[in-house]
PDB file of C-alpha atoms in Angstrom:
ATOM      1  CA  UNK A   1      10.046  18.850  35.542  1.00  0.00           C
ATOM      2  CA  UNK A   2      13.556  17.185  33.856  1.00  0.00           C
ATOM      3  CA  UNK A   3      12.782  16.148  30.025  1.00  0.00           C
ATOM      4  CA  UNK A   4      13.171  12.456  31.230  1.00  0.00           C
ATOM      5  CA  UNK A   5      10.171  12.652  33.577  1.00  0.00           C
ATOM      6  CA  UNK A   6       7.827  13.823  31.170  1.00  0.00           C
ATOM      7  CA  UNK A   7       8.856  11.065  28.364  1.00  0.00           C
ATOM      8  CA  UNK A   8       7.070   8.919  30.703  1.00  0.00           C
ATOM      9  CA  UNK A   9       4.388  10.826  31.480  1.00  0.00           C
ATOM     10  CA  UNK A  10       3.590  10.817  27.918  1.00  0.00           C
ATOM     11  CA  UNK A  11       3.870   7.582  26.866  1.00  0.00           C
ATOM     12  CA  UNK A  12       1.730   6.599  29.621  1.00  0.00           C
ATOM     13  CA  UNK A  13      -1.143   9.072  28.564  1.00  0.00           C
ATOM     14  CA  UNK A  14      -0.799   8.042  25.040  1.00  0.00           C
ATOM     15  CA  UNK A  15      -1.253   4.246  26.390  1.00  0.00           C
ATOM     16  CA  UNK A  16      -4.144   4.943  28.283  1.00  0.00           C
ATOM     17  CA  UNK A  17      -5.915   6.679  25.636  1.00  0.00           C
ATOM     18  CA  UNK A  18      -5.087   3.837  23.242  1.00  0.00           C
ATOM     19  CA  UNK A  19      -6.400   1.132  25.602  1.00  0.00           C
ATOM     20  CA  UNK A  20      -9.327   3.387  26.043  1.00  0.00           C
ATOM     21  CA  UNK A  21     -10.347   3.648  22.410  1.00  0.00           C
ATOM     22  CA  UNK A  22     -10.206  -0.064  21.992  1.00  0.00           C
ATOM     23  CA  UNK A  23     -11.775  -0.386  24.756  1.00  0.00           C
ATOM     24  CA  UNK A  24     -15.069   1.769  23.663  1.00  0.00           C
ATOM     25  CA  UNK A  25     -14.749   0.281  20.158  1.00  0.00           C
ATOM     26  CA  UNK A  26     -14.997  -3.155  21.393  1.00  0.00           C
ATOM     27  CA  UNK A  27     -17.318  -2.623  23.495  1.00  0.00           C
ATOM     28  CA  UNK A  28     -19.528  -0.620  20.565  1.00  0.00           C
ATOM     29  CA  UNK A  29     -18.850  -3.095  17.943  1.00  0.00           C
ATOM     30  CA  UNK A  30     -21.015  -5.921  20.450  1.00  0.00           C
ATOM     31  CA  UNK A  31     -24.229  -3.596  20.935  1.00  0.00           C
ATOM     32  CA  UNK A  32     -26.093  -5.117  18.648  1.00  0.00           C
ATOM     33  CA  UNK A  33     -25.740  -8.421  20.720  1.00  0.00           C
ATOM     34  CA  UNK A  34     -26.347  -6.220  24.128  1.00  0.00           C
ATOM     35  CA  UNK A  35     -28.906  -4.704  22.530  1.00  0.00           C
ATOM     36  CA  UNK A  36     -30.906  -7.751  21.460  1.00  0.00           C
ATOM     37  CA  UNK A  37     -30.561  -9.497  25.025  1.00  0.00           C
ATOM     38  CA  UNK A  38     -31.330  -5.920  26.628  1.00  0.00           C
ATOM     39  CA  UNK A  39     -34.857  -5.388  24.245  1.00  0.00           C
ATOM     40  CA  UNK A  40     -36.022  -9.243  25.979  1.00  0.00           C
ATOM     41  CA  UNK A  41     -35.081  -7.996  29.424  1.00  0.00           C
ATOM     42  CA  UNK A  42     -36.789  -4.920  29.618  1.00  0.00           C
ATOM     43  CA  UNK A  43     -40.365  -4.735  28.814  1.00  0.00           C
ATOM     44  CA  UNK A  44     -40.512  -2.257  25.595  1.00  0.00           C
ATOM     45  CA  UNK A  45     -38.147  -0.904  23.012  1.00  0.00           C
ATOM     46  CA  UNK A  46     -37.956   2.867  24.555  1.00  0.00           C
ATOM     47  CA  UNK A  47     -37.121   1.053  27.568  1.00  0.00           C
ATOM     48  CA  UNK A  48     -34.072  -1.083  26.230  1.00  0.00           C
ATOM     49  CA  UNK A  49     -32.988   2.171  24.425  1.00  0.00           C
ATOM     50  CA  UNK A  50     -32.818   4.243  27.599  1.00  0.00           C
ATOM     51  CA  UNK A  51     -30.807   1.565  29.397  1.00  0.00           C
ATOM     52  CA  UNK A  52     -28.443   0.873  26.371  1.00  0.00           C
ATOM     53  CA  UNK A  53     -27.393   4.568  26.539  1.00  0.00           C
ATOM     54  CA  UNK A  54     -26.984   4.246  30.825  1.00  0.00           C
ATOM     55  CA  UNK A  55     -25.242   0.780  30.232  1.00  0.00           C
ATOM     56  CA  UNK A  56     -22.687   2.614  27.600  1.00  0.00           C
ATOM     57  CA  UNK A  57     -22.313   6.655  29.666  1.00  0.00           C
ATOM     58  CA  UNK A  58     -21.262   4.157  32.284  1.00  0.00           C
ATOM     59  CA  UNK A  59     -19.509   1.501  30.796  1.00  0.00           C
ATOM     60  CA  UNK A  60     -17.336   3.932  28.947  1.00  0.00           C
ATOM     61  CA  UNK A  61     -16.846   5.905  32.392  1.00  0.00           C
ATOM     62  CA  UNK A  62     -15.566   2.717  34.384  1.00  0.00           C
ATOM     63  CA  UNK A  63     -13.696   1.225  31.255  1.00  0.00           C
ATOM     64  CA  UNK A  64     -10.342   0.955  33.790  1.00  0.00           C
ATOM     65  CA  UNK A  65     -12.714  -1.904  35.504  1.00  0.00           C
ATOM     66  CA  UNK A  66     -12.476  -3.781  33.018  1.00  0.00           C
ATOM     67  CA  UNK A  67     -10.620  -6.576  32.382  1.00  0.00           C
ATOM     68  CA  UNK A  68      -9.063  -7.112  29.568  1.00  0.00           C
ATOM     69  CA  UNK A  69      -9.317 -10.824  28.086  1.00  0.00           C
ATOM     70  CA  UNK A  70     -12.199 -11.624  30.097  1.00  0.00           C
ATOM     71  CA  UNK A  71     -15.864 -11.306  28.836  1.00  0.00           C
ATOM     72  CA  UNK A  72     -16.641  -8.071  27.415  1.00  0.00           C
ATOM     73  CA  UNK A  73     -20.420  -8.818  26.576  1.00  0.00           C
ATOM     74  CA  UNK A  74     -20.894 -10.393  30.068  1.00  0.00           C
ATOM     75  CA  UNK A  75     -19.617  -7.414  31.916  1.00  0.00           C
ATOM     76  CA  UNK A  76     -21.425  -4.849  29.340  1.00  0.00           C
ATOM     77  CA  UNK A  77     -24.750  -7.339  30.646  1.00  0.00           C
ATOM     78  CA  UNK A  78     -23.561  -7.335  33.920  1.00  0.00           C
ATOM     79  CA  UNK A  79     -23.800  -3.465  34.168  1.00  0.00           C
ATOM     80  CA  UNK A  80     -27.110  -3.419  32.390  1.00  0.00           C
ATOM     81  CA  UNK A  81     -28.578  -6.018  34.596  1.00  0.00           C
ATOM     82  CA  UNK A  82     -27.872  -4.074  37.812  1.00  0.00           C
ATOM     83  CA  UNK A  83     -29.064  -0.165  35.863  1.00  0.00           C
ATOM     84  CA  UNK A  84     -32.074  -2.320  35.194  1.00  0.00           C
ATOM     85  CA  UNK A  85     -32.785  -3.563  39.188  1.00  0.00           C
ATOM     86  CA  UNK A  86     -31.886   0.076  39.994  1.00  0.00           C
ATOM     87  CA  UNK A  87     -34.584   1.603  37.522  1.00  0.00           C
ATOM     88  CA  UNK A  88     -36.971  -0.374  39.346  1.00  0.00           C
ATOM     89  CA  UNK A  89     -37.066  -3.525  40.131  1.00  0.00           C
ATOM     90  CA  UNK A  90     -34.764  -2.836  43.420  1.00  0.00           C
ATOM     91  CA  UNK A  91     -36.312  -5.508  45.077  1.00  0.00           C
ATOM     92  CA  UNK A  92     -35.910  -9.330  43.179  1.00  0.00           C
ATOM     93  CA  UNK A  93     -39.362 -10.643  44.083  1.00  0.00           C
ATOM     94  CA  UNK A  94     -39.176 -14.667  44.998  1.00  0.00           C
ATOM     95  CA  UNK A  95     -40.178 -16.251  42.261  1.00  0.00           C
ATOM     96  CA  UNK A  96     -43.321 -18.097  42.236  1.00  0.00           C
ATOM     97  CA  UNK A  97     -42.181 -21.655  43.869  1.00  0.00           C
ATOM     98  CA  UNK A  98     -45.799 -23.195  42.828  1.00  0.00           C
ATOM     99  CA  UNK A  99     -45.261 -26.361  40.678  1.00  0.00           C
ATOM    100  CA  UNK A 100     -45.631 -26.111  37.368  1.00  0.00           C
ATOM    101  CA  UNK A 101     -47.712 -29.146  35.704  1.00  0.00           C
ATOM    102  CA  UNK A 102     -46.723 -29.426  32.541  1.00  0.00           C
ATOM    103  CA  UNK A 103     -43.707 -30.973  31.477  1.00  0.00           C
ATOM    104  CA  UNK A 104     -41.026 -30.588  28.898  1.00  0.00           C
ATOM    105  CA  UNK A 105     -43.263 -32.201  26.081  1.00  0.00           C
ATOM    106  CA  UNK A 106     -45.546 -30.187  26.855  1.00  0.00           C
ATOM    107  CA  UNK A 107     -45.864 -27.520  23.817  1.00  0.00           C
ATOM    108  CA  UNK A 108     -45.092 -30.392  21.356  1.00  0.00           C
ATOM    109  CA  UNK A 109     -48.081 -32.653  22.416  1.00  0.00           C
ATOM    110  CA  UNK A 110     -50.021 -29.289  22.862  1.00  0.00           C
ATOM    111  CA  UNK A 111     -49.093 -28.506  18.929  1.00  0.00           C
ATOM    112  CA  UNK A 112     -49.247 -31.966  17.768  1.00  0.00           C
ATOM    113  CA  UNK A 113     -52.655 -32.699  19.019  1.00  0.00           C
ATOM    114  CA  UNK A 114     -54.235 -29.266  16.944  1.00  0.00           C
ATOM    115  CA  UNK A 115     -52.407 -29.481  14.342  1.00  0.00           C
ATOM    116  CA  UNK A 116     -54.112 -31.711  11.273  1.00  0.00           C
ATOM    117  CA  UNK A 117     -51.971 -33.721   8.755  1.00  0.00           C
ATOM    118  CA  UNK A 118     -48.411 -34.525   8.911  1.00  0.00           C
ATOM    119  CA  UNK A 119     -46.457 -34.331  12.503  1.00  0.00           C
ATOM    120  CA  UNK A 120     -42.925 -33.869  11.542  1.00  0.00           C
ATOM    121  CA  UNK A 121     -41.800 -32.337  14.426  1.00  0.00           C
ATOM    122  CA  UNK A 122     -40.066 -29.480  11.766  1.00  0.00           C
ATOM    123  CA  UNK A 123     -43.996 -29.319  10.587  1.00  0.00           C
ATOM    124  CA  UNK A 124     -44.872 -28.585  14.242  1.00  0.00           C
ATOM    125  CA  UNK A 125     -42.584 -25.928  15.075  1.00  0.00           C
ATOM    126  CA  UNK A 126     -43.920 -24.064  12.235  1.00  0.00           C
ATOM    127  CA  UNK A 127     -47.117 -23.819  13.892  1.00  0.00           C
ATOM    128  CA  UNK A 128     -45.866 -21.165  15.973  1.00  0.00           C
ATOM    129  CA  UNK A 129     -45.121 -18.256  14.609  1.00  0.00           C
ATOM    130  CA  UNK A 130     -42.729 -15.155  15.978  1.00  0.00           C
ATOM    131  CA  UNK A 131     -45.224 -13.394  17.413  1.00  0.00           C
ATOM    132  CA  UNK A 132     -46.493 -16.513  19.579  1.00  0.00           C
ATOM    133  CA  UNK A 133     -42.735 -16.422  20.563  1.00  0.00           C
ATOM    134  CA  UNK A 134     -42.078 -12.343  21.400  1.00  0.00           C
ATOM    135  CA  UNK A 135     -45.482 -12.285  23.251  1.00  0.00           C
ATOM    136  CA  UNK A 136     -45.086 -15.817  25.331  1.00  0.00           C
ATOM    137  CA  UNK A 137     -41.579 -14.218  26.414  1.00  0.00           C
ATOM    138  CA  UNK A 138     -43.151 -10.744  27.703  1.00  0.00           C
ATOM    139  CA  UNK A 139     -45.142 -13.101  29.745  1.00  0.00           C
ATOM    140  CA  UNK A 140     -42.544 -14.878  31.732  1.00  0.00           C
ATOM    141  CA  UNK A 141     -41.874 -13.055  35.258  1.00  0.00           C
ATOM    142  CA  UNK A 142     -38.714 -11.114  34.684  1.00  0.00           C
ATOM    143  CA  UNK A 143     -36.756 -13.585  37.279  1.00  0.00           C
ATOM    144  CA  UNK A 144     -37.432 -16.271  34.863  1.00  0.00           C
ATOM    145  CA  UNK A 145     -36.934 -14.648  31.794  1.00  0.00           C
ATOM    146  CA  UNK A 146     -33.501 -13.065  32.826  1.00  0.00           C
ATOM    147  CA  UNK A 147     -31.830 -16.205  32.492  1.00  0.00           C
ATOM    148  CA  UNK A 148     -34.162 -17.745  29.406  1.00  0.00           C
ATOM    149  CA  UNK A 149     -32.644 -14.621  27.995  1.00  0.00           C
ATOM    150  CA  UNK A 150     -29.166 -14.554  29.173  1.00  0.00           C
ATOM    151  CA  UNK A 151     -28.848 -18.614  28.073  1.00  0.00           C
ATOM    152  CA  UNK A 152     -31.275 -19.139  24.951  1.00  0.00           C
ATOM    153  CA  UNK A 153     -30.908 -15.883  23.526  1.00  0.00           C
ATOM    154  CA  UNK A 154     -27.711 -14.336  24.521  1.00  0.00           C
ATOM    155  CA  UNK A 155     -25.903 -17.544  24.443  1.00  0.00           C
ATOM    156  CA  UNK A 156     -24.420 -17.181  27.369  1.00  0.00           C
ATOM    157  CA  UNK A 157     -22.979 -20.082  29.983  1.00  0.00           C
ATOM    158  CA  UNK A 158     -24.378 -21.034  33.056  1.00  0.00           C
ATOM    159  CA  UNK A 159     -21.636 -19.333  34.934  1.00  0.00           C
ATOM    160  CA  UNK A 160     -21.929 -15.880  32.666  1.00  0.00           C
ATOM    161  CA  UNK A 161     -25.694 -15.718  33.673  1.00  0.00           C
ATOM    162  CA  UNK A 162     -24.937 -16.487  37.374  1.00  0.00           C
ATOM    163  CA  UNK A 163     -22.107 -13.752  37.208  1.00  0.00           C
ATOM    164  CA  UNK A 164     -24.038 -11.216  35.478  1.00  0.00           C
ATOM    165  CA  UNK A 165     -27.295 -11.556  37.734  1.00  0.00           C
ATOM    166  CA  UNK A 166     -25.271 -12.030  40.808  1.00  0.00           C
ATOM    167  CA  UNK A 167     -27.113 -15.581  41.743  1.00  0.00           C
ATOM    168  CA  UNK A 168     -25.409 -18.815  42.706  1.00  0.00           C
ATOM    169  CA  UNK A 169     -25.170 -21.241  39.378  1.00  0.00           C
ATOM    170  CA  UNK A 170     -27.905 -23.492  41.074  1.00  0.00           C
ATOM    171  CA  UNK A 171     -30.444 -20.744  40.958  1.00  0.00           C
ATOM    172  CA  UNK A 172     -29.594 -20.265  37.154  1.00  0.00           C
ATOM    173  CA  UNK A 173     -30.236 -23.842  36.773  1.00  0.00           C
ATOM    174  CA  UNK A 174     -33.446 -23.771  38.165  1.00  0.00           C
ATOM    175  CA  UNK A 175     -34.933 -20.891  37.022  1.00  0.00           C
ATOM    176  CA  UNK A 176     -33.808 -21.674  33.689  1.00  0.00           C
ATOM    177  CA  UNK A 177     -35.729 -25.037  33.758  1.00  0.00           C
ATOM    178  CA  UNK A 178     -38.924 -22.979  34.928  1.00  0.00           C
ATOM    179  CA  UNK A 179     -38.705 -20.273  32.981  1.00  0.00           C
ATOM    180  CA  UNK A 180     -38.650 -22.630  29.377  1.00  0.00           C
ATOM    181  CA  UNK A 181     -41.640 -24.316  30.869  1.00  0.00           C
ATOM    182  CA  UNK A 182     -43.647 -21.187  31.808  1.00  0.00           C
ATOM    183  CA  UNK A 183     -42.188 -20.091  28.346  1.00  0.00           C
ATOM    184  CA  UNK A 184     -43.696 -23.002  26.361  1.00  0.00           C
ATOM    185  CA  UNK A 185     -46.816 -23.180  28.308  1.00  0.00           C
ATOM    186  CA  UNK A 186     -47.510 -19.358  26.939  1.00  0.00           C
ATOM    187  CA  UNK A 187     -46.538 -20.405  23.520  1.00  0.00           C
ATOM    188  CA  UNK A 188     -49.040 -23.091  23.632  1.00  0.00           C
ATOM    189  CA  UNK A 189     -51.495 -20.476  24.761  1.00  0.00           C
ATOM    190  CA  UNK A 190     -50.819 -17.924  21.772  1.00  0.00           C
ATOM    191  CA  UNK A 191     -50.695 -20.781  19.156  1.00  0.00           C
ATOM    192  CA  UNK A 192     -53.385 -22.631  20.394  1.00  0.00           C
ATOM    193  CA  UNK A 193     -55.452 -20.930  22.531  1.00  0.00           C
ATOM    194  CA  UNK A 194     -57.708 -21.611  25.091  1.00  0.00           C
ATOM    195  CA  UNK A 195     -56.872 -25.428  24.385  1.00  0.00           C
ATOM    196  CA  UNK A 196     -53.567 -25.098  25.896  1.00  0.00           C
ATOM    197  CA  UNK A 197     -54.662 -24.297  29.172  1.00  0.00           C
TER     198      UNK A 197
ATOM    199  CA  UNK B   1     -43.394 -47.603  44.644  1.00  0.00           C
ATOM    200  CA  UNK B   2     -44.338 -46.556  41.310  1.00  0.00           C
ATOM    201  CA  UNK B   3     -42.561 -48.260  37.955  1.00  0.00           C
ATOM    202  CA  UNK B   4     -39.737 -46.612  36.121  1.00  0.00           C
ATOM    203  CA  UNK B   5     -40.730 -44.807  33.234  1.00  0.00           C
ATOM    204  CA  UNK B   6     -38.092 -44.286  30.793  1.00  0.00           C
ATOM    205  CA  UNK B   7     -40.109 -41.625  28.783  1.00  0.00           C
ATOM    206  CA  UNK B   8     -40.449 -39.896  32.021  1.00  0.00           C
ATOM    207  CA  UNK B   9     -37.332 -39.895  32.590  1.00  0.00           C
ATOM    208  CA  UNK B  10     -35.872 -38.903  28.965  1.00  0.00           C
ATOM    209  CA  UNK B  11     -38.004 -35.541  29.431  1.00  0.00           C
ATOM    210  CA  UNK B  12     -35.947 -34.786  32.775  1.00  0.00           C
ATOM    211  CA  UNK B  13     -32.916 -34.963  30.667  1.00  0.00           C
ATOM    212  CA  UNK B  14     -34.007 -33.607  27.585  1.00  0.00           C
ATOM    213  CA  UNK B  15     -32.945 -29.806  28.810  1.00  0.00           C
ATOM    214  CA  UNK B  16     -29.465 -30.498  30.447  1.00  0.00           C
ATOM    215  CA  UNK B  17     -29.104 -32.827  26.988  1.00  0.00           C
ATOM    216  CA  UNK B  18     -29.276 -29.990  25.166  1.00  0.00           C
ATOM    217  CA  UNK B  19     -27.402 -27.311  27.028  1.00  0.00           C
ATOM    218  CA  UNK B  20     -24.808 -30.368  27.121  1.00  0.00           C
ATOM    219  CA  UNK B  21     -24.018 -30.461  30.829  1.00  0.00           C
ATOM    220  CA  UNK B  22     -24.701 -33.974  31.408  1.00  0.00           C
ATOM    221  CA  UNK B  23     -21.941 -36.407  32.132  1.00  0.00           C
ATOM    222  CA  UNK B  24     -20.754 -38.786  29.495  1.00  0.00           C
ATOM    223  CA  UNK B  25     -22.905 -41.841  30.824  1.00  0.00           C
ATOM    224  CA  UNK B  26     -25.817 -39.765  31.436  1.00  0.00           C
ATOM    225  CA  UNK B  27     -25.732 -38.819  28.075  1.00  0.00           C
ATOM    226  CA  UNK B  28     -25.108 -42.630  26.458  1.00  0.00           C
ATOM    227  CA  UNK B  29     -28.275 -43.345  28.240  1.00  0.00           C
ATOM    228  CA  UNK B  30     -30.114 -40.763  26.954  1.00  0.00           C
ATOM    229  CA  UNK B  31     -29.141 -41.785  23.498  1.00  0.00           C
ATOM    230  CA  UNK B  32     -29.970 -45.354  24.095  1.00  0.00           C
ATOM    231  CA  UNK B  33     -33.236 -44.466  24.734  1.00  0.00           C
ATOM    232  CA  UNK B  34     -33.799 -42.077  21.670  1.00  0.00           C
ATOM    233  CA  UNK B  35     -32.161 -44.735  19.611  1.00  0.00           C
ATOM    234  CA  UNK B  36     -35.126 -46.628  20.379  1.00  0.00           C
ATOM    235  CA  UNK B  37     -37.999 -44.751  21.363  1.00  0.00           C
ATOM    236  CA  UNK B  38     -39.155 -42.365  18.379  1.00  0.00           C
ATOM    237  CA  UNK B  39     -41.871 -40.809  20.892  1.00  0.00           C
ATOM    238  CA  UNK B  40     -38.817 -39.302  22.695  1.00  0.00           C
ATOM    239  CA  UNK B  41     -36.585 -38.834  19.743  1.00  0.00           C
ATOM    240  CA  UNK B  42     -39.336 -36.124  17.849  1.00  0.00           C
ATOM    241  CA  UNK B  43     -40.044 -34.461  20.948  1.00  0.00           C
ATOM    242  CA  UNK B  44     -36.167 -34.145  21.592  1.00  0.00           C
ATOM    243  CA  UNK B  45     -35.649 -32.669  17.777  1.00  0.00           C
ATOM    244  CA  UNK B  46     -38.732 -30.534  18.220  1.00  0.00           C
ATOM    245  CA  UNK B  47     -37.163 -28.911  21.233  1.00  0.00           C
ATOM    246  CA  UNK B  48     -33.502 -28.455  19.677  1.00  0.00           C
ATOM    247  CA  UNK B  49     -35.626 -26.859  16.848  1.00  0.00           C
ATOM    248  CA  UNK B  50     -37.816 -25.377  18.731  1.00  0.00           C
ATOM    249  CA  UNK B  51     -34.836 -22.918  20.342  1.00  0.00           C
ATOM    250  CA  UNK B  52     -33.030 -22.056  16.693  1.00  0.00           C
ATOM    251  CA  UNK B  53     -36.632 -20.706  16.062  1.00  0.00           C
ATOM    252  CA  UNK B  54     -37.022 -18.850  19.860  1.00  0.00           C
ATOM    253  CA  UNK B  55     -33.684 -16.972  19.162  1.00  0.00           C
ATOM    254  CA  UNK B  56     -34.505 -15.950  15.454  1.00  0.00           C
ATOM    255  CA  UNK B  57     -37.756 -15.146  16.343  1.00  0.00           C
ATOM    256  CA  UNK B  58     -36.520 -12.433  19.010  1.00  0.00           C
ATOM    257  CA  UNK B  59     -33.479 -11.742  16.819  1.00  0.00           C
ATOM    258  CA  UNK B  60     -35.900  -9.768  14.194  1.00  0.00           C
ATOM    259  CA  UNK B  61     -35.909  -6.524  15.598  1.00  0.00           C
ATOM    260  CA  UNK B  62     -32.493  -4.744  15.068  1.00  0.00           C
ATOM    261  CA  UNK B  63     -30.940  -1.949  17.247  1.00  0.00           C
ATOM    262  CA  UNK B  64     -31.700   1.387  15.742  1.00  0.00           C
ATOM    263  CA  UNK B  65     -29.360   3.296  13.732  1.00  0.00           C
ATOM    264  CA  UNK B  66     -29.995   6.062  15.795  1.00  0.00           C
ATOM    265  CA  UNK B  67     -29.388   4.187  19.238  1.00  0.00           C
ATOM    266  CA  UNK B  68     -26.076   3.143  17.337  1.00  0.00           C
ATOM    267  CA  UNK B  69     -24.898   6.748  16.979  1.00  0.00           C
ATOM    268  CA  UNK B  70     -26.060   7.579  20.070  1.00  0.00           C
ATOM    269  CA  UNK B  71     -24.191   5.524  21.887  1.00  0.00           C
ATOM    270  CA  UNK B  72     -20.947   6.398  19.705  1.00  0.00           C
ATOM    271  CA  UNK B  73     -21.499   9.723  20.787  1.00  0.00           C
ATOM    272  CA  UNK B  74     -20.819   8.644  24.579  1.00  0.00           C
ATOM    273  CA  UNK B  75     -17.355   8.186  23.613  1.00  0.00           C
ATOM    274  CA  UNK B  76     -15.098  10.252  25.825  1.00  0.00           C
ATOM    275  CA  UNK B  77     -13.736  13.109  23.374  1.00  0.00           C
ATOM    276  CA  UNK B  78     -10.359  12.616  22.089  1.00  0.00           C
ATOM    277  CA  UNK B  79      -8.091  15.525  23.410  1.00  0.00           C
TER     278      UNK B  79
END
């Protein structure tokens, strides 16, 4: 092989191995966020901890996949989504169609009508407290929660949660809208008790 | 035919209000009617506060340092 051949050759490698570094740094330097939408997916912290180390042996595998300037956290979500229907949940059940009663002022009036004294709604909120919130969100089916997830914790669009569960936008939409009821209607449950249901 | 409710129809918007995907006349009405109606207007700043204290609430529990350097240790070895 001439000298001029291998100039290439080793620019190239040093390149790649560049782009892969900042690839796995930027991708480590967002697992805290992964890691906090992954704990709500799954159902316990042992859980979330095994698929965080699948997402990132995997991730850092298929890093040329990638695209660079596109959404790093969405893709990293993306991959753990689909570990996560592997690991079990191969089959997306249809998610429970029956109407749900209750409407979107439905945890405030819950709240408002046990509480006693003032009803500032900032008052109200505080009558739930965080464990009303982690336990009400273990309770929503996991096609719900996915996207409750995805959108109110994660932050992400409507269009990152469709790409990352692989659903049309519409489906996000509506599941979303269910899932924060089902949500609330558990948090009125913990906070309130049987006089919620 | 039953009569418009204008409460009832606040709630419907009250969630695409605040992931702000409704158009710009959907949302003047919206705030024409919470300009007016307080019944609306708590339960629309209860919910708004209701998901700052959903995401802290879930945002407690921090990855473990030992997940973190775990997962640094995937890193494919520099040659």
């Amino acid at each position: 092989m001439s000298e001029t051949t291998r100039e290439p050759d080793a620019r190239r490698l040093a390149t790649d191995a560049r782009d892969r570094v900042r690839f796995e740094e930027d991708a480590l330097a967002l697992s805290d966020q992964v890691y906090r939408v992954a704990r709500h997916l799954v159902g316990s912290r042992e859980e979330a901890e095994d698929l965080m180390q699948e997402t990132y042996a995997r991730a850092f595998r298929s890093w040329r996949s990638f695209q660079p300037g596109t959404n790093l956290r969405a893709w990293l979500l993306r991959i753990l989504t689909n570990l996560n229907i592997d690991r079990g949940r191969r089959q997306q059940r249809t998610p429970d169609l029956q109407p749900l009663e209750e409407g979107d002022y439905f945890l405030y009036n819950k709240l408002e009508a046990a509480g006693e004294g003032g009803n500032d709604e900032e008052r109200v909120v505080e009558r739930l407290s965080q464990n009303d919130v982690v336990t009400a969100l273990s309770e929503v089916p996991h096609d719900f929660r996915d996207v409750v997830v995805l959108v109110d914790i994660g932050d992400f669009t409507y269009a990152d949660a469709a790409q990352i569960l692989d659903i049309p936008i519409g489906t996000v939409m509506s599941r979303l809208h269910r899932g924060r009821r089902i949500l609330k209607k558990a948090m009125a449950e913990s906070a309130v008790g049987g006089e919620a249901a | 035919m039953t009569a418009y409710d204008p409460c009832a129809h606040c709630e419907e918007m009250m969630q695409p209000y605040l992931d702000r995907v409704l158009t710009d006349a959907e949302r003047a009405e919206a705030e024409t009617h919470l300009d007016e109606c307080s019944y609306c207007r708590k339960r629309y700043h209860f919910e708004e506060r209701l998901r700052q204290f959903v995401r802290q609430a879930v945002q407690q529990e921090a990855m473990p340092v030992e997940l973190k350097t775990k997962l640094a240790g995937l890193r494919t070895p520099l040659q």
